[in-house]
GROMACS .gro file of N, CA, C and O in nm:
model
  544
    1CYS      N    1   0.082  -0.119   0.000
    1CYS     CA    2   0.000   0.000   0.000
    1CYS      C    3   0.087   0.125   0.000
    1CYS      O    4   0.183   0.133   0.074
    2GLY      N    5   0.049   0.222  -0.079
    2GLY     CA    6   0.120   0.348  -0.079
    2GLY      C    7   0.062   0.442   0.025
    2GLY      O    8  -0.038   0.412   0.091
    3ASP      N    9   0.124   0.560   0.038
    3ASP     CA   10   0.077   0.659   0.135
    3ASP      C   11  -0.068   0.699   0.110
    3ASP      O   12  -0.146   0.715   0.203
    4ARG      N   13  -0.102   0.712  -0.017
    4ARG     CA   14  -0.240   0.750  -0.052
    4ARG      C   15  -0.339   0.642  -0.007
    4ARG      O   16  -0.446   0.673   0.045
    5ASP      N   17  -0.303   0.515  -0.028
    5ASP     CA   18  -0.389   0.405   0.014
    5ASP      C   19  -0.407   0.405   0.165
    5ASP      O   20  -0.517   0.381   0.217
    6VAL      N   21  -0.297   0.430   0.236
    6VAL     CA   22  -0.304   0.434   0.382
    6VAL      C   23  -0.399   0.544   0.428
    6VAL      O   24  -0.484   0.523   0.515
    7GLU      N   25  -0.386   0.660   0.366
    7GLU     CA   26  -0.476   0.771   0.400
    7GLU      C   27  -0.621   0.735   0.370
    7GLU      O   28  -0.711   0.767   0.448
    8ASP      N   29  -0.643   0.669   0.257
    8ASP     CA   30  -0.778   0.626   0.221
    8ASP      C   31  -0.835   0.530   0.325
    8ASP      O   32  -0.951   0.541   0.365
    9VAL      N   33  -0.754   0.434   0.367
    9VAL     CA   34  -0.800   0.336   0.467
    9VAL      C   35  -0.834   0.407   0.598
    9VAL      O   36  -0.939   0.380   0.659
   10VAL      N   37  -0.749   0.499   0.641
   10VAL     CA   38  -0.774   0.572   0.766
   10VAL      C   39  -0.903   0.651   0.754
   10VAL      O   40  -0.989   0.645   0.844
   11GLN      N   41  -0.920   0.725   0.645
   11GLN     CA   42  -1.040   0.806   0.627
   11GLN      C   43  -1.166   0.720   0.621
   11GLN      O   44  -1.267   0.750   0.684
   12GLU      N   45  -1.160   0.612   0.544
   12GLU     CA   46  -1.276   0.524   0.533
   12GLU      C   47  -1.308   0.457   0.667
   12GLU      O   48  -1.425   0.439   0.701
   13THR      N   49  -1.205   0.422   0.742
   13THR     CA   50  -1.225   0.360   0.873
   13THR      C   51  -1.292   0.459   0.968
   13THR      O   52  -1.389   0.424   1.037
   14LEU      N   53  -1.241   0.581   0.973
   14LEU     CA   54  -1.300   0.682   1.061
   14LEU      C   55  -1.444   0.712   1.023
   14LEU      O   56  -1.531   0.725   1.111
   15LEU      N   57  -1.471   0.718   0.894
   15LEU     CA   58  -1.608   0.742   0.849
   15LEU      C   59  -1.699   0.626   0.888
   15LEU      O   60  -1.811   0.646   0.938
   16ALA      N   61  -1.651   0.504   0.867
   16ALA     CA   62  -1.731   0.386   0.902
   16ALA      C   63  -1.758   0.381   1.053
   16ALA      O   64  -1.869   0.347   1.095
   17ILE      N   65  -1.657   0.413   1.132
   17ILE     CA   66  -1.676   0.416   1.278
   17ILE      C   67  -1.784   0.517   1.313
   17ILE      O   68  -1.873   0.489   1.394
   18HIS      N   69  -1.777   0.632   1.251
   18HIS     CA   70  -1.877   0.736   1.278
   18HIS      C   71  -2.017   0.690   1.237
   18HIS      O   72  -2.113   0.704   1.314
   19LEU      N   73  -2.029   0.635   1.117
   19LEU     CA   74  -2.160   0.595   1.066
   19LEU      C   75  -2.218   0.474   1.138
   19LEU      O   76  -2.340   0.459   1.146
   20LYS      N   77  -2.129   0.388   1.189
   20LYS     CA   78  -2.175   0.264   1.254
   20LYS      C   79  -2.162   0.268   1.406
   20LYS      O   80  -2.174   0.167   1.472
   21ARG      N   81  -2.138   0.387   1.462
   21ARG     CA   82  -2.115   0.396   1.607
   21ARG      C   83  -2.233   0.342   1.688
   21ARG      O   84  -2.215   0.293   1.798
   22HIS      N   85  -2.352   0.347   1.633
   22HIS     CA   86  -2.469   0.295   1.703
   22HIS      C   87  -2.466   0.142   1.718
   22HIS      O   88  -2.540   0.087   1.798
   23THR      N   89  -2.381   0.074   1.641
   23THR     CA   90  -2.375  -0.073   1.649
   23THR      C   91  -2.282  -0.123   1.758
   23THR      O   92  -2.286  -0.240   1.793
   24TRP      N   93  -2.196  -0.033   1.811
   24TRP     CA   94  -2.104  -0.076   1.916
   24TRP      C   95  -2.181  -0.084   2.048
   24TRP      O   96  -2.252   0.007   2.086
   25ARG      N   97  -2.162  -0.197   2.114
   25ARG     CA   98  -2.226  -0.218   2.244
   25ARG      C   99  -2.131  -0.167   2.351
   25ARG      O  100  -2.023  -0.223   2.369
   26THR      N  101  -2.173  -0.065   2.423
   26THR     CA  102  -2.084   0.002   2.518
   26THR      C  103  -2.033  -0.088   2.629
   26THR      O  104  -1.931  -0.059   2.689
   27ALA      N  105  -2.099  -0.197   2.655
   27ALA     CA  106  -2.054  -0.290   2.760
   27ALA      C  107  -1.940  -0.379   2.711
   27ALA      O  108  -1.878  -0.450   2.789
   28GLU      N  109  -1.912  -0.375   2.581
   28GLU     CA  110  -1.808  -0.459   2.523
   28GLU      C  111  -1.684  -0.377   2.490
   28GLU      O  112  -1.694  -0.255   2.469
   29PRO      N  113  -1.567  -0.442   2.483
   29PRO     CA  114  -1.445  -0.368   2.449
   29PRO      C  115  -1.453  -0.310   2.308
   29PRO      O  116  -1.508  -0.371   2.218
   30ILE      N  117  -1.399  -0.192   2.292
   30ILE     CA  118  -1.407  -0.123   2.163
   30ILE      C  119  -1.299  -0.171   2.066
   30ILE      O  120  -1.317  -0.164   1.945
   31GLY      N  121  -1.187  -0.221   2.118
   31GLY     CA  122  -1.075  -0.261   2.033
   31GLY      C  123  -1.111  -0.360   1.923
   31GLY      O  124  -1.082  -0.335   1.805
   32PRO      N  125  -1.175  -0.472   1.956
   32PRO     CA  126  -1.210  -0.569   1.851
   32PRO      C  127  -1.307  -0.511   1.749
   32PRO      O  128  -1.298  -0.540   1.630
   33TRP      N  129  -1.397  -0.426   1.793
   33TRP     CA  130  -1.495  -0.365   1.703
   33TRP      C  131  -1.424  -0.272   1.603
   33TRP      O  132  -1.445  -0.281   1.483
   34VAL      N  133  -1.337  -0.184   1.654
   34VAL     CA  134  -1.263  -0.093   1.567
   34VAL      C  135  -1.167  -0.171   1.477
   34VAL      O  136  -1.154  -0.142   1.358
   35GLY      N  137  -1.102  -0.272   1.533
   35GLY     CA  138  -1.009  -0.355   1.455
   35GLY      C  139  -1.077  -0.422   1.337
   35GLY      O  140  -1.021  -0.429   1.227
   36ALA      N  141  -1.197  -0.472   1.359
   36ALA     CA  142  -1.271  -0.538   1.251
   36ALA      C  143  -1.306  -0.438   1.141
   36ALA      O  144  -1.294  -0.470   1.022
   37ILE      N  145  -1.348  -0.319   1.180
   37ILE     CA  146  -1.381  -0.217   1.080
   37ILE      C  147  -1.257  -0.180   1.000
   37ILE      O  148  -1.260  -0.174   0.877
   38ALA      N  149  -1.145  -0.157   1.068
   38ALA     CA  150  -1.020  -0.118   1.000
   38ALA      C  151  -0.974  -0.229   0.906
   38ALA      O  152  -0.933  -0.202   0.793
   39ARG      N  153  -0.980  -0.353   0.951
   39ARG     CA  154  -0.938  -0.466   0.867
   39ARG      C  155  -1.024  -0.474   0.741
   39ARG      O  156  -0.974  -0.491   0.630
   40ASN      N  157  -1.155  -0.459   0.758
   40ASN     CA  158  -1.245  -0.467   0.643
   40ASN      C  159  -1.221  -0.353   0.544
   40ASN      O  160  -1.226  -0.373   0.423
   41LYS      N  161  -1.192  -0.234   0.595
   41LYS     CA  162  -1.165  -0.120   0.506
   41LYS      C  163  -1.033  -0.140   0.431
   41LYS      O  164  -1.022  -0.107   0.314
   42LEU      N  165  -0.933  -0.197   0.498
   42LEU     CA  166  -0.806  -0.227   0.432
   42LEU      C  167  -0.827  -0.329   0.321
   42LEU      O  168  -0.777  -0.314   0.210
   43ILE      N  169  -0.903  -0.432   0.349
   43ILE     CA  170  -0.932  -0.534   0.248
   43ILE      C  171  -1.006  -0.472   0.130
   43ILE      O  172  -0.977  -0.503   0.015
   44ASP      N  173  -1.101  -0.383   0.159
   44ASP     CA  174  -1.174  -0.315   0.051
   44ASP      C  175  -1.079  -0.239  -0.041
   44ASP      O  176  -1.090  -0.246  -0.163
   45VAL      N  177  -0.985  -0.166   0.017
   45VAL     CA  178  -0.888  -0.089  -0.063
   45VAL      C  179  -0.802  -0.183  -0.147
   45VAL      O  180  -0.778  -0.160  -0.265
   46LEU      N  181  -0.755  -0.292  -0.085
   46LEU     CA  182  -0.672  -0.387  -0.159
   46LEU      C  183  -0.750  -0.455  -0.271
   46LEU      O  184  -0.696  -0.478  -0.380
   47ARG      N  185  -0.875  -0.484  -0.248
   47ARG     CA  186  -0.958  -0.545  -0.353
   47ARG      C  187  -0.977  -0.450  -0.470
   47ARG      O  188  -0.976  -0.491  -0.586
   48ARG      N  189  -0.997  -0.323  -0.440
   48ARG     CA  190  -1.012  -0.224  -0.547
   48ARG      C  191  -0.886  -0.217  -0.633
   48ARG      O  192  -0.892  -0.188  -0.751
   49ARG      N  193  -0.772  -0.245  -0.572
   49ARG     CA  194  -0.645  -0.244  -0.645
   49ARG      C  195  -0.621  -0.377  -0.715
   49ARG      O  196  -0.523  -0.394  -0.784
   50GLY      N  197  -0.708  -0.475  -0.692
   50GLY     CA  198  -0.696  -0.603  -0.760
   50GLY      C  199  -0.598  -0.699  -0.695
   50GLY      O  200  -0.549  -0.790  -0.759
   51ARG      N  201  -0.571  -0.681  -0.569
   51ARG     CA  202  -0.479  -0.770  -0.498
   51ARG      C  203  -0.554  -0.853  -0.397
   51ARG      O  204  -0.654  -0.811  -0.341
   52ARG      N  205  -0.502  -0.968  -0.371
   52ARG     CA  206  -0.556  -1.056  -0.268
   52ARG      C  207  -0.495  -1.015  -0.135
   52ARG      O  208  -0.373  -1.004  -0.123
   53ALA      N  209  -0.577  -0.993  -0.036
   53ALA     CA  210  -0.528  -0.945   0.094
   53ALA      C  211  -0.497  -1.061   0.187
   53ALA      O  212  -0.580  -1.148   0.210
   54GLU      N  213  -0.377  -1.063   0.237
   54GLU     CA  214  -0.336  -1.155   0.342
   54GLU      C  215  -0.282  -1.068   0.453
   54GLU      O  216  -0.177  -1.005   0.438
   55LEU      N  217  -0.354  -1.059   0.563
   55LEU     CA  218  -0.313  -0.972   0.671
   55LEU      C  219  -0.257  -1.055   0.786
   55LEU      O  220  -0.331  -1.122   0.856
   56PRO      N  221  -0.124  -1.050   0.807
   56PRO     CA  222  -0.067  -1.124   0.919
   56PRO      C  223  -0.108  -1.059   1.051
   56PRO      O  224  -0.122  -0.938   1.060
   57MET      N  225  -0.129  -1.140   1.148
   57MET     CA  226  -0.167  -1.090   1.279
   57MET      C  227  -0.076  -1.158   1.380
   57MET      O  228  -0.072  -1.280   1.385
   58ASP      N  229   0.002  -1.080   1.453
   58ASP     CA  230   0.095  -1.144   1.544
   58ASP      C  231   0.019  -1.218   1.655
   58ASP      O  232  -0.095  -1.187   1.686
   59ASP      N  233   0.083  -1.318   1.711
   59ASP     CA  234   0.019  -1.405   1.810
   59ASP      C  235  -0.032  -1.327   1.931
   59ASP      O  236  -0.139  -1.357   1.983
   60GLU      N  237   0.044  -1.228   1.974
   60GLU     CA  238   0.004  -1.153   2.093
   60GLU      C  239  -0.125  -1.075   2.068
   60GLU      O  240  -0.217  -1.076   2.150
   61LEU      N  241  -0.135  -1.007   1.954
   61LEU     CA  242  -0.256  -0.933   1.922
   61LEU      C  243  -0.374  -1.027   1.907
   61LEU      O  244  -0.483  -1.001   1.957
   62GLU      N  245  -0.352  -1.139   1.838
   62GLU     CA  246  -0.459  -1.236   1.819
   62GLU      C  247  -0.510  -1.289   1.953
   62GLU      O  248  -0.630  -1.301   1.976
   63ALA      N  249  -0.417  -1.320   2.043
   63ALA     CA  250  -0.454  -1.370   2.175
   63ALA      C  251  -0.531  -1.264   2.254
   63ALA      O  252  -0.628  -1.294   2.323
   64THR      N  253  -0.489  -1.138   2.243
   64THR     CA  254  -0.556  -1.029   2.313
   64THR      C  255  -0.698  -1.012   2.263
   64THR      O  256  -0.792  -0.999   2.342
   65LEU      N  257  -0.716  -1.013   2.131
   65LEU     CA  258  -0.850  -0.999   2.075
   65LEU      C  259  -0.939  -1.115   2.115
   65LEU      O  260  -1.056  -1.097   2.147
   66ALA      N  261  -0.885  -1.236   2.113
   66ALA     CA  262  -0.962  -1.354   2.153
   66ALA      C  263  -1.003  -1.345   2.299
   66ALA      O  264  -1.116  -1.376   2.335
   67ALA      N  265  -0.911  -1.299   2.385
   67ALA     CA  266  -0.941  -1.286   2.527
   67ALA      C  267  -1.050  -1.181   2.547
   67ALA      O  268  -1.142  -1.200   2.626
   68ASP      N  269  -1.038  -1.067   2.476
   68ASP     CA  270  -1.140  -0.963   2.487
   68ASP      C  271  -1.276  -1.016   2.444
   68ASP      O  272  -1.377  -0.989   2.507
   69ALA      N  273  -1.277  -1.093   2.336
   69ALA     CA  274  -1.403  -1.147   2.286
   69ALA      C  275  -1.464  -1.242   2.388
   69ALA      O  276  -1.584  -1.238   2.415
   70ASP      N  277  -1.383  -1.330   2.447
   70ASP     CA  278  -1.434  -1.424   2.546
   70ASP      C  279  -1.485  -1.353   2.670
   70ASP      O  280  -1.590  -1.386   2.723
   71GLU      N  281  -1.411  -1.252   2.717
   71GLU     CA  282  -1.450  -1.179   2.836
   71GLU      C  283  -1.580  -1.104   2.817
   71GLU      O  284  -1.660  -1.091   2.908
   72SER      N  285  -1.603  -1.054   2.700
   72SER     CA  286  -1.721  -0.971   2.677
   72SER      C  287  -1.845  -1.051   2.640
   72SER      O  288  -1.950  -0.995   2.622
   73GLY      N  289  -1.829  -1.178   2.624
   73GLY     CA  290  -1.942  -1.260   2.586
   73GLY      C  291  -1.970  -1.258   2.437
   73GLY      O  292  -2.073  -1.307   2.393
   74VAL      N  293  -1.880  -1.200   2.359
   74VAL     CA  294  -1.900  -1.193   2.214
   74VAL      C  295  -1.910  -1.333   2.156
   74VAL      O  296  -1.993  -1.359   2.069
   75SER      N  297  -1.828  -1.424   2.206
   75SER     CA  298  -1.831  -1.561   2.154
   75SER      C  299  -1.969  -1.623   2.172
   75SER      O  300  -2.019  -1.690   2.082
   76LEU      N  301  -2.029  -1.600   2.286
   76LEU     CA  302  -2.163  -1.654   2.310
   76LEU      C  303  -2.265  -1.590   2.218
   76LEU      O  304  -2.356  -1.656   2.168
   77ASP      N  305  -2.249  -1.460   2.192
   77ASP     CA  306  -2.341  -1.390   2.104
   77ASP      C  307  -2.327  -1.441   1.961
   77ASP      O  308  -2.427  -1.461   1.892
   78VAL      N  309  -2.204  -1.466   1.917
   78VAL     CA  310  -2.181  -1.520   1.784
   78VAL      C  311  -2.247  -1.656   1.771
   78VAL      O  312  -2.315  -1.685   1.672
   79GLU      N  313  -2.230  -1.739   1.871
   79GLU     CA  314  -2.291  -1.873   1.867
   79GLU      C  315  -2.443  -1.864   1.864
   79GLU      O  316  -2.508  -1.940   1.793
   80ARG      N  317  -2.500  -1.770   1.936
   80ARG     CA  318  -2.645  -1.752   1.936
   80ARG      C  319  -2.693  -1.713   1.797
   80ARG      O  320  -2.791  -1.766   1.746
   81VAL      N  321  -2.622  -1.621   1.734
   81VAL     CA  322  -2.661  -1.576   1.601
   81VAL      C  323  -2.645  -1.689   1.500
   81VAL      O  324  -2.733  -1.713   1.417
   82LEU      N  325  -2.533  -1.761   1.508
   82LEU     CA  326  -2.510  -1.871   1.414
   82LEU      C  327  -2.611  -1.984   1.431
   82LEU      O  328  -2.638  -2.057   1.335
   83SER      N  329  -2.667  -1.999   1.549
   83SER     CA  330  -2.763  -2.106   1.571
   83SER      C  331  -2.889  -2.090   1.486
   83SER      O  332  -2.965  -2.184   1.468
   84ALA      N  333  -2.909  -1.970   1.431
   84ALA     CA  334  -3.025  -1.945   1.345
   84ALA      C  335  -3.008  -2.009   1.207
   84ALA      O  336  -3.103  -2.021   1.132
   85LEU      N  337  -2.886  -2.049   1.174
   85LEU     CA  338  -2.858  -2.106   1.042
   85LEU      C  339  -2.860  -2.258   1.047
   85LEU      O  340  -2.829  -2.319   1.149
   86ALA      N  341  -2.892  -2.319   0.933
   86ALA     CA  342  -2.884  -2.464   0.920
   86ALA      C  343  -2.737  -2.506   0.922
   86ALA      O  344  -2.648  -2.423   0.900
   87GLY      N  345  -2.710  -2.632   0.945
   87GLY     CA  346  -2.575  -2.683   0.962
   87GLY      C  347  -2.474  -2.640   0.856
   87GLY      O  348  -2.367  -2.586   0.888
   88ARG      N  349  -2.503  -2.663   0.730
   88ARG     CA  350  -2.408  -2.629   0.623
   88ARG      C  351  -2.389  -2.477   0.613
   88ARG      O  352  -2.279  -2.429   0.593
   89GLN      N  353  -2.499  -2.403   0.628
   89GLN     CA  354  -2.490  -2.257   0.626
   89GLN      C  355  -2.402  -2.207   0.740
   89GLN      O  356  -2.319  -2.119   0.722
   90ARG      N  357  -2.422  -2.264   0.857
   90ARG     CA  358  -2.343  -2.227   0.974
   90ARG      C  359  -2.195  -2.256   0.949
   90ARG      O  360  -2.108  -2.176   0.981
   91ASP      N  361  -2.165  -2.370   0.887
   91ASP     CA  362  -2.026  -2.406   0.856
   91ASP      C  363  -1.963  -2.305   0.760
   91ASP      O  364  -1.848  -2.267   0.777
   92ILE      N  365  -2.039  -2.263   0.661
   92ILE     CA  366  -1.989  -2.167   0.562
   92ILE      C  367  -1.953  -2.034   0.631
   92ILE      O  368  -1.844  -1.982   0.614
   93VAL      N  369  -2.045  -1.983   0.709
   93VAL     CA  370  -2.021  -1.855   0.777
   93VAL      C  371  -1.905  -1.868   0.876
   93VAL      O  372  -1.818  -1.781   0.883
   94ARG      N  373  -1.901  -1.977   0.950
   94ARG     CA  374  -1.795  -1.996   1.049
   94ARG      C  375  -1.658  -2.002   0.981
   94ARG      O  376  -1.564  -1.936   1.023
   95LEU      N  377  -1.647  -2.081   0.873
   95LEU     CA  378  -1.518  -2.097   0.806
   95LEU      C  379  -1.467  -1.967   0.744
   95LEU      O  380  -1.351  -1.932   0.760
   96VAL      N  381  -1.555  -1.896   0.674
   96VAL     CA  382  -1.510  -1.777   0.601
   96VAL      C  383  -1.512  -1.652   0.688
   96VAL      O  384  -1.412  -1.582   0.698
   97SER      N  385  -1.623  -1.624   0.752
   97SER     CA  386  -1.638  -1.497   0.823
   97SER      C  387  -1.576  -1.496   0.962
   97SER      O  388  -1.534  -1.391   1.009
   98ILE      N  389  -1.572  -1.610   1.027
   98ILE     CA  390  -1.521  -1.611   1.164
   98ILE      C  391  -1.378  -1.664   1.168
   98ILE      O  392  -1.290  -1.602   1.228
   99GLU      N  393  -1.354  -1.776   1.103
   99GLU     CA  394  -1.220  -1.835   1.108
   99GLU      C  395  -1.127  -1.776   1.003
   99GLU      O  396  -1.006  -1.796   1.010
  100GLY      N  397  -1.181  -1.706   0.905
  100GLY     CA  398  -1.098  -1.635   0.808
  100GLY      C  399  -1.042  -1.719   0.695
  100GLY      O  400  -0.947  -1.678   0.628
  101HIS      N  401  -1.099  -1.836   0.668
  101HIS     CA  402  -1.053  -1.917   0.556
  101HIS      C  403  -1.091  -1.849   0.424
  101HIS      O  404  -1.191  -1.779   0.416
  102SER      N  405  -1.012  -1.872   0.322
  102SER     CA  406  -1.047  -1.819   0.190
  102SER      C  407  -1.169  -1.895   0.139
  102SER      O  408  -1.199  -2.006   0.184
  103ALA      N  409  -1.237  -1.834   0.043
  103ALA     CA  410  -1.354  -1.900  -0.017
  103ALA      C  411  -1.312  -2.032  -0.081
  103ALA      O  412  -1.382  -2.133  -0.071
  104ARG      N  413  -1.196  -2.032  -0.144
  104ARG     CA  414  -1.147  -2.154  -0.210
  104ARG      C  415  -1.123  -2.265  -0.107
  104ARG      O  416  -1.168  -2.379  -0.126
  105ALA      N  417  -1.055  -2.232   0.003
  105ALA     CA  418  -1.025  -2.334   0.105
  105ALA      C  419  -1.153  -2.385   0.170
  105ALA      O  420  -1.167  -2.506   0.194
  106ALA      N  421  -1.244  -2.295   0.200
  106ALA     CA  422  -1.370  -2.335   0.262
  106ALA      C  423  -1.451  -2.423   0.167
  106ALA      O  424  -1.509  -2.523   0.209
  107ALA      N  425  -1.454  -2.386   0.039
  107ALA     CA  426  -1.528  -2.465  -0.060
  107ALA      C  427  -1.470  -2.606  -0.071
  107ALA      O  428  -1.545  -2.704  -0.074
  108GLU      N  429  -1.338  -2.615  -0.076
  108GLU     CA  430  -1.274  -2.747  -0.082
  108GLU      C  431  -1.308  -2.830   0.041
  108GLU      O  432  -1.339  -2.948   0.031
  109ARG      N  433  -1.302  -2.767   0.155
  109ARG     CA  434  -1.330  -2.838   0.281
  109ARG      C  435  -1.474  -2.888   0.286
  109ARG      O  436  -1.502  -2.994   0.341
  110LEU      N  437  -1.567  -2.811   0.228
  110LEU     CA  438  -1.708  -2.848   0.231
  110LEU      C  439  -1.752  -2.926   0.108
  110LEU      O  440  -1.869  -2.962   0.096
  111GLY      N  441  -1.661  -2.947   0.013
  111GLY     CA  442  -1.694  -3.025  -0.106
  111GLY      C  443  -1.790  -2.954  -0.200
  111GLY      O  444  -1.882  -3.016  -0.254
  112MET      N  445  -1.768  -2.824  -0.219
  112MET     CA  446  -1.854  -2.749  -0.311
  112MET      C  447  -1.767  -2.656  -0.394
  112MET      O  448  -1.649  -2.638  -0.365
  113SER      N  449  -1.825  -2.599  -0.498
  113SER     CA  450  -1.748  -2.508  -0.582
  113SER      C  451  -1.731  -2.374  -0.509
  113SER      O  452  -1.812  -2.337  -0.424
  114GLU      N  453  -1.626  -2.303  -0.547
  114GLU     CA  454  -1.601  -2.172  -0.486
  114GLU      C  455  -1.716  -2.075  -0.515
  114GLU      O  456  -1.759  -2.000  -0.427
  115GLY      N  457  -1.766  -2.078  -0.636
  115GLY     CA  458  -1.878  -1.990  -0.673
  115GLY      C  459  -2.003  -2.019  -0.590
  115GLY      O  460  -2.070  -1.928  -0.542
  116ALA      N  461  -2.033  -2.148  -0.573
  116ALA     CA  462  -2.150  -2.185  -0.493
  116ALA      C  463  -2.133  -2.142  -0.348
  116ALA      O  464  -2.229  -2.096  -0.284
  117LEU      N  465  -2.012  -2.155  -0.298
  117LEU     CA  466  -1.987  -2.113  -0.160
  117LEU      C  467  -2.007  -1.963  -0.146
  117LEU      O  468  -2.070  -1.917  -0.051
  118ARG      N  469  -1.956  -1.886  -0.241
  118ARG     CA  470  -1.971  -1.740  -0.234
  118ARG      C  471  -2.117  -1.698  -0.237
  118ARG      O  472  -2.160  -1.610  -0.162
  119VAL      N  473  -2.195  -1.762  -0.322
  119VAL     CA  474  -2.338  -1.732  -0.330
  119VAL      C  475  -2.406  -1.768  -0.198
  119VAL      O  476  -2.483  -1.690  -0.142
  120ALA      N  477  -2.374  -1.886  -0.147
  120ALA     CA  478  -2.434  -1.931  -0.020
  120ALA      C  479  -2.394  -1.838   0.094
  120ALA      O  480  -2.478  -1.803   0.179
  121LEU      N  481  -2.267  -1.798   0.097
  121LEU     CA  482  -2.221  -1.708   0.204
  121LEU      C  483  -2.297  -1.576   0.197
  121LEU      O  484  -2.343  -1.525   0.300
  122HIS      N  485  -2.311  -1.522   0.078
  122HIS     CA  486  -2.384  -1.396   0.063
  122HIS      C  487  -2.527  -1.410   0.114
  122HIS      O  488  -2.576  -1.324   0.187
  123ARG      N  489  -2.593  -1.518   0.079
  123ARG     CA  490  -2.731  -1.540   0.124
  123ARG      C  491  -2.738  -1.556   0.275
  123ARG      O  492  -2.830  -1.504   0.339
  124CYS      N  493  -2.642  -1.629   0.331
  124CYS     CA  494  -2.640  -1.650   0.476
  124CYS      C  495  -2.622  -1.518   0.550
  124CYS      O  496  -2.692  -1.491   0.648
  125LEU      N  497  -2.527  -1.438   0.504
  125LEU     CA  498  -2.501  -1.311   0.570
  125LEU      C  499  -2.619  -1.216   0.556
  125LEU      O  500  -2.652  -1.142   0.650
  126ARG      N  501  -2.685  -1.219   0.442
  126ARG     CA  502  -2.803  -1.136   0.422
  126ARG      C  503  -2.915  -1.180   0.517
  126ARG      O  504  -2.982  -1.097   0.579
  127ALA      N  505  -2.933  -1.310   0.534
  127ALA     CA  506  -3.035  -1.362   0.625
  127ALA      C  507  -3.003  -1.326   0.770
  127ALA      O  508  -3.091  -1.287   0.847
  128LEU      N  509  -2.875  -1.337   0.807
  128LEU     CA  510  -2.835  -1.301   0.943
  128LEU      C  511  -2.855  -1.151   0.969
  128LEU      O  512  -2.901  -1.112   1.076
  129ALA      N  513  -2.821  -1.070   0.872
  129ALA     CA  514  -2.839  -0.925   0.887
  129ALA      C  515  -2.986  -0.890   0.905
  129ALA      O  516  -3.021  -0.807   0.990
  130ALA      N  517  -3.072  -0.954   0.829
  130ALA     CA  518  -3.216  -0.930   0.840
  130ALA      C  519  -3.266  -0.972   0.977
  130ALA      O  520  -3.345  -0.901   1.041
  131ARG      N  521  -3.217  -1.086   1.025
  131ARG     CA  522  -3.261  -1.134   1.156
  131ARG      C  523  -3.215  -1.039   1.267
  131ARG      O  524  -3.290  -1.006   1.358
  132LEU      N  525  -3.089  -0.994   1.259
  132LEU     CA  526  -3.039  -0.902   1.361
  132LEU      C  527  -3.113  -0.770   1.357
  132LEU      O  528  -3.140  -0.711   1.461
  133LYS      N  529  -3.149  -0.725   1.237
  133LYS     CA  530  -3.224  -0.602   1.225
  133LYS      C  531  -3.362  -0.616   1.290
  133LYS      O  532  -3.408  -0.528   1.359
  134ASP      N  533  -3.425  -0.732   1.271
  134ASP     CA  534  -3.555  -0.759   1.332
  134ASP      C  535  -3.546  -0.763   1.484
  134ASP      O  536  -3.636  -0.719   1.553
  135GLU      N  537  -3.435  -0.819   1.536
  135GLU     CA  538  -3.418  -0.830   1.680
  135GLU      C  539  -3.402  -0.693   1.745
  135GLU      O  540  -3.439  -0.673   1.859
  136ARG      N  541  -3.343  -0.599   1.673
  136ARG     CA  542  -3.320  -0.466   1.730
  136ARG      C  543  -3.447  -0.387   1.718
  136ARG      O  544  -3.485  -0.304   1.779
   0.00000   0.00000   0.00000
């Protein structure tokens, strides 16, 4: 990434934080929430440039985020949300969105084509978003 890309990621991240501030639960740590937004904005910029994003995460940071998630009950909330999906749908979302596997790796693991997995993932996430919107 060049300096311009870095500035774009920062600006897009700050804007997203501002626009989505109502989604942060004040009882939960803010670090994982902001980190997820920043990571997604970085991936968006890299995709626009036509590159595949591989973001290394050092063990200490990963452990800290996992501990924060466990302490705040985020893990339980994720499991509650995922329980709304059927088994294969739940596996797709877990592999790609939570565990961070590529669409290709997840498709191979589940014995389906990459295209079919992407379509299924999109449908699953859309269904989850609708359900969460209804709950709020």
